[in-house]
Amino acid sequence: MTLDDIHPHVLAIYFMILSHGMLWDDSLDARAQSDQYYALARAAFATLPIGQSATLAAVQAIHMMNRHMRDFDRTRTEVRWICKGVSIRLAQVVRVL
């Protein structure tokens, strides 16, 4: 299996798990590493438009990004609401809801 075989939205979920996990680490550079993993997750997610590939992985990735913003960046309220709305609509397209 190569990196090309992994769906970008699944890769975004992987990076979000690493990002969230780093926030509970006690090391001094944990927050910086968490921010790097968060940026990698967003970059991986952005490589494939959700309009072309509406998958459960896309719903999960958006939800995890939204939760990360809610827990650790309280200044982005408008962005969180937009992300939550997109994830709910995407879940309806995928027929999760």
C-alpha positions as a printed Julia matrix, in Angstrom:
97×3 Matrix{Float64}:
   0.0    0.0    0.0
   1.31   3.42  -0.92
   0.28   6.91   0.06
  -1.49   7.22  -3.29
  -3.86   4.41  -2.27
  -5.14   6.32   0.79
  -8.17   8.55   0.25
  -7.35  12.18   1.15
 -10.27  12.46   3.56
  -9.14   9.33   5.42
  -5.68  10.87   5.63
  -7.27  14.03   7.05
  -8.93  11.92   9.77
  -5.57  10.35  10.59
  -3.9   13.76  10.96
  -6.81  15.02  13.08
  -6.37  12.09  15.46
  -2.67  12.91  15.77
  -3.46  16.6   16.26
  -5.98  15.96  18.98
  -3.69  13.47  20.71
  -0.8   15.93  20.79
  -2.93  18.42  22.7
  -2.92  16.1   25.7
   0.87  15.69  25.67
   2.8   17.5   28.4
   5.84  18.38  26.29
   6.63  22.01  25.58
   6.23  21.77  21.81
   3.03  19.7   21.87
   0.79  22.62  20.87
   3.03  23.49  17.92
   3.03  19.87  16.75
  -0.73  19.72  17.16
  -1.08  22.82  15.0
   1.14  21.23  12.34
  -0.98  18.07  12.27
  -4.12  20.21  12.09
  -2.67  22.09   9.09
  -1.77  18.77   7.43
  -5.33  17.53   8.01
  -6.78  20.63   6.41
  -4.37  20.34   3.48
  -5.21  16.66   2.96
  -8.92  17.45   3.11
  -8.58  20.28   0.6
  -6.96  18.09  -2.08
 -10.3   16.58  -3.09
 -13.47  18.71  -3.33
 -16.32  17.36  -1.23
 -18.72  18.01  -4.09
 -16.93  15.37  -6.14
 -16.42  12.89  -3.34
 -19.09  12.92  -0.67
 -17.99  10.16   1.68
 -18.41   9.23   5.3
 -14.71  10.02   5.76
 -15.39  13.59   4.61
 -18.17  13.93   7.19
 -15.9   12.57   9.92
 -12.99  14.82   8.94
 -15.14  17.97   8.96
 -16.65  16.98  12.3
 -13.21  16.41  13.83
 -11.94  19.75  12.51
 -15.02  21.46  13.9
 -14.52  19.82  17.28
 -10.85  20.84  17.3
 -11.83  24.47  16.65
 -14.5   24.29  19.36
 -12.17  22.85  21.98
  -8.99  24.77  21.28
  -9.78  27.88  19.24
 -12.82  29.7   20.61
 -12.29  32.74  18.39
 -13.58  31.12  15.18
 -17.28  30.85  15.99
 -18.51  31.72  12.5
 -16.2   29.2   10.85
 -17.35  26.51  13.3
 -21.01  27.11  12.41
 -20.26  26.94   8.7
 -18.28  23.71   9.14
 -21.05  22.18  11.23
 -23.64  23.1    8.59
 -21.5   21.64   5.81
 -20.95  18.43   7.74
 -24.68  18.02   8.4
 -25.58  18.62   4.75
 -22.85  16.29   3.6
 -24.09  13.64   6.03
 -27.51  13.96   4.43
 -26.0   13.49   0.98
 -24.13  10.4    2.15
 -27.37   9.29   3.86
 -25.87   9.09   7.33
 -28.72  11.17   8.77
